[in-house]
C-alpha atoms as one frame of an Amber mdcrd trajectory, in Angstrom:
protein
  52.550  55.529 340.720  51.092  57.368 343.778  51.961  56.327 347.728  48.270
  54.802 347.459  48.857  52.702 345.021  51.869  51.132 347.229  49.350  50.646
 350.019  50.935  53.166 352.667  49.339  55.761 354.026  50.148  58.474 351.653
  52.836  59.915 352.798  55.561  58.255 351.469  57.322  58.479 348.861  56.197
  57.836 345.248  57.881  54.560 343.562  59.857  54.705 340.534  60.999  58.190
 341.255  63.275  59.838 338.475  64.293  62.625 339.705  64.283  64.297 343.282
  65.204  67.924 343.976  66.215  69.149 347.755  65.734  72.677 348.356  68.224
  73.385 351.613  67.103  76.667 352.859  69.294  77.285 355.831  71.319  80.285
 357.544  74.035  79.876 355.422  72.675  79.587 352.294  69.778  78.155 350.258
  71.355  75.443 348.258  69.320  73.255 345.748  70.691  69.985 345.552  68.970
  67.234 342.289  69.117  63.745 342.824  68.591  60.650 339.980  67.386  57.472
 341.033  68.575  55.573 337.900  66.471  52.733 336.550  64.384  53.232 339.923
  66.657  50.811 341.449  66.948  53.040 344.805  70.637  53.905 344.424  70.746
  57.831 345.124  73.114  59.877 342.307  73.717  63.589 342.916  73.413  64.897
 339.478  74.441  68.571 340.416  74.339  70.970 343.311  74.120  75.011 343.260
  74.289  77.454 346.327  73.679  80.913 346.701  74.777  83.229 349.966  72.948
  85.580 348.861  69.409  83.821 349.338  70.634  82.542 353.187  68.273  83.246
 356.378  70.738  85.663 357.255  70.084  87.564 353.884  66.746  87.805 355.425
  67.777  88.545 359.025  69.852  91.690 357.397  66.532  93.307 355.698  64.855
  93.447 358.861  68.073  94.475 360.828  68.261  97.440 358.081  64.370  98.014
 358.168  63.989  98.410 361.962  67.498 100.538 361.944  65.570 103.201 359.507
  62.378 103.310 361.312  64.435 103.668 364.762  66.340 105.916 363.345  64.163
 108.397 361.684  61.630 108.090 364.580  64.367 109.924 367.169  65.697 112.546
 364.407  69.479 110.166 363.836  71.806 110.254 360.855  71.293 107.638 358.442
  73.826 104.535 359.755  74.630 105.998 363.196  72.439 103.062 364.674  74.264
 100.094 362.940  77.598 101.549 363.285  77.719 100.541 366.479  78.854  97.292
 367.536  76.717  96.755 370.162  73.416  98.063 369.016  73.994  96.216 366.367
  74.041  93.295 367.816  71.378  93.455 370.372  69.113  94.527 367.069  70.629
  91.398 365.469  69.206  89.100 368.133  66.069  90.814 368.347  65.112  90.490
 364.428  65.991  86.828 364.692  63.589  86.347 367.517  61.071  88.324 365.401
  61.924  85.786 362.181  60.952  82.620 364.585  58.082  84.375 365.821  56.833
  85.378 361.790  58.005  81.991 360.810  55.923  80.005 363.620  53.187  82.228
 363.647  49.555  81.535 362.389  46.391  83.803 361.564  47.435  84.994 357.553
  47.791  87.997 357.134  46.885  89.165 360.702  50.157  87.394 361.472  52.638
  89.942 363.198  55.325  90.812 365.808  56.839  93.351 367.325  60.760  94.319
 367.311  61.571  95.313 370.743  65.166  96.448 372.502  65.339  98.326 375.658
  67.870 101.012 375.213  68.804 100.310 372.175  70.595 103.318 371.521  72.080
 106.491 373.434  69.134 105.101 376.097  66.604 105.311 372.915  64.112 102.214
 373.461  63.019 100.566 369.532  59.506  99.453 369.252  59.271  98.565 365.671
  56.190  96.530 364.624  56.089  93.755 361.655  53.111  92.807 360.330  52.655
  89.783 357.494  52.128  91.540 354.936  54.574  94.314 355.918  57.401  91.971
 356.539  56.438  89.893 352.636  57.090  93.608 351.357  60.393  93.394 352.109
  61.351  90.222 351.374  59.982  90.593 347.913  62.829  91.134 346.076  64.541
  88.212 348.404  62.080  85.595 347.498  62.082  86.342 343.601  65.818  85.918
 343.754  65.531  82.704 345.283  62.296  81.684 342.840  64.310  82.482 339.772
  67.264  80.268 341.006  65.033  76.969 341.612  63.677  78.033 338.033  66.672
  78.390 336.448  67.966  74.975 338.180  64.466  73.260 337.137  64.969  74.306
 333.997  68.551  73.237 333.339  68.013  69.316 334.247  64.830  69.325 332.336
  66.967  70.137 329.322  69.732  67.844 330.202  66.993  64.789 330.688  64.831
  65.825 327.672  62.148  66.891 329.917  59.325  68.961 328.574  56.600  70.997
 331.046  58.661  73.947 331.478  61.471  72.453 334.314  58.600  71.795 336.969
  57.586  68.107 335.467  61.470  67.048 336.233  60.984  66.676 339.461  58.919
  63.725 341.052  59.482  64.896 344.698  60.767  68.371 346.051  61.465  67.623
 349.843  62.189  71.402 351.521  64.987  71.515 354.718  66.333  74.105 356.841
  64.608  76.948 359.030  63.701  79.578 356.268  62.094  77.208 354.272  58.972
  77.785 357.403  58.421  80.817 356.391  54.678  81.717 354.942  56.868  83.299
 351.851  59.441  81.060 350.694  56.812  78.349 351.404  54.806  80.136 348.915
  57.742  80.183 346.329  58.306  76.372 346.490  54.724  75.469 346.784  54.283
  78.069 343.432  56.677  76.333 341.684  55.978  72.495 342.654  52.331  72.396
 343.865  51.956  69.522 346.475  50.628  66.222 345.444  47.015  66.338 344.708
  47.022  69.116 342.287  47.451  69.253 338.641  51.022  68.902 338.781  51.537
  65.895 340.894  55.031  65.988 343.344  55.711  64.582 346.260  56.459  67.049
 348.472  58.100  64.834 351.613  56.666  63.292 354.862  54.559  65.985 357.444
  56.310  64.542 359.994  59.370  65.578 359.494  59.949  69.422 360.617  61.683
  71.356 357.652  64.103  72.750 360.350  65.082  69.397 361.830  65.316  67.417
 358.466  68.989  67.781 358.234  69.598  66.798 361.921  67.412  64.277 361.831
  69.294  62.572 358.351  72.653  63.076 359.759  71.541  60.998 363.329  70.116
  57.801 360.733
């Protein structure tokens, strides 16, 4: 049964849900978390939960730290490493990249989308002007976001066995509701949206209310 059909305005949640999946993709970690609603009764069971480190927003952070470290670096003629093995550029190239991830992550205009990685004496008084465009920046994170694909596959997959599910671990899952600040970004948007396309196309799922930031839907759940 659709939201329609209940007589709301289509963005809530589908009744008689089965089976909900919650894709945390945080800082920490990107942690996939499958709920049952038995008998669609509304009483919540976790059926299983799985996290990865590996997959985290500061995964992501780290490619860019190591990307803009390389091009710094073999623009001003420096040993592989010297750059990061100090504490303090380091860190100032740390703060700038996450800047740069809010700015790719908020940023509109497709593939025109871009920023620019900027620190002022960076290192021995060496300024770092790196710039990141879209497509660029999806380059990098390729092998990041197939990592993270073939995890919500693999989980997908495994409770479609365990309920007797057919449609290839996808059809499992009435609603896939996305949290956490990497879950904004244009790629690992792309990854969930791959694997669960939004209500409305062939494979219906409920993909959570558009009021409700990704980044603020764990805040916002623990102050209810």
């Amino acid at each position: 049964q659709s939201p329609a059909d209940n007589g709301d305005n289509g963005d809530g949640a589908p009744a008689n849900w089965s089976h909900a999946l919650i894709v945390d993709w945080g800082a920490s970690s990107l942690t996939l978390s499958a709920l049952s609603n038995p008998g669609g009764t509304g009483t919540l069971q976790l059926v299983r939960t799985t996290r990865d480190s590996s997959c985290s927003g500061r995964a992501l952070s780290s490619l860019l730290v190591n990307h803009c470290a390389s091009q710094f670096e073999r623009r001003n003629r420096l040993p592989s490493g010297e750059v990061l093995a100090s504490k303090r550029a380091k860190g100032r190239l740390e703060r700038a990249c996450e800047d740069a991830l809010r700015t790719l992550g908020a940023a509109q205009g497709g593939s025109r989308a871009g920023c620019s990685v900027v620190v002022d004496g960076l290192y021995e008084g060496l300024d770092l002007n790196v710039p990141v465009s879209r497509p660029r920046f999806d380059a990098l994170c390729g092998p990041f976001y197939r990592k993270a694909k073939a995890m919500i596959q693999a989980e997908a997959a495994r409770l479609a066995e365990k309920e007797g599910e057919g449609g290839g671990g996808a059809a499992a899952f009435d609603a896939v509701l996305a949290a956490g600040n990497v879950s904004l970004m244009p790629g690992a948007a792309a990854v969930v949206d791959g694997l669960f396309p939004p209500k409305g196309d062939d494979k219906k799922c409920w993909r959570g209310r558009s009021d409700v930031p990704a980044d603020e839907a764990v805040a916002l759940g623990c102050a209810m």
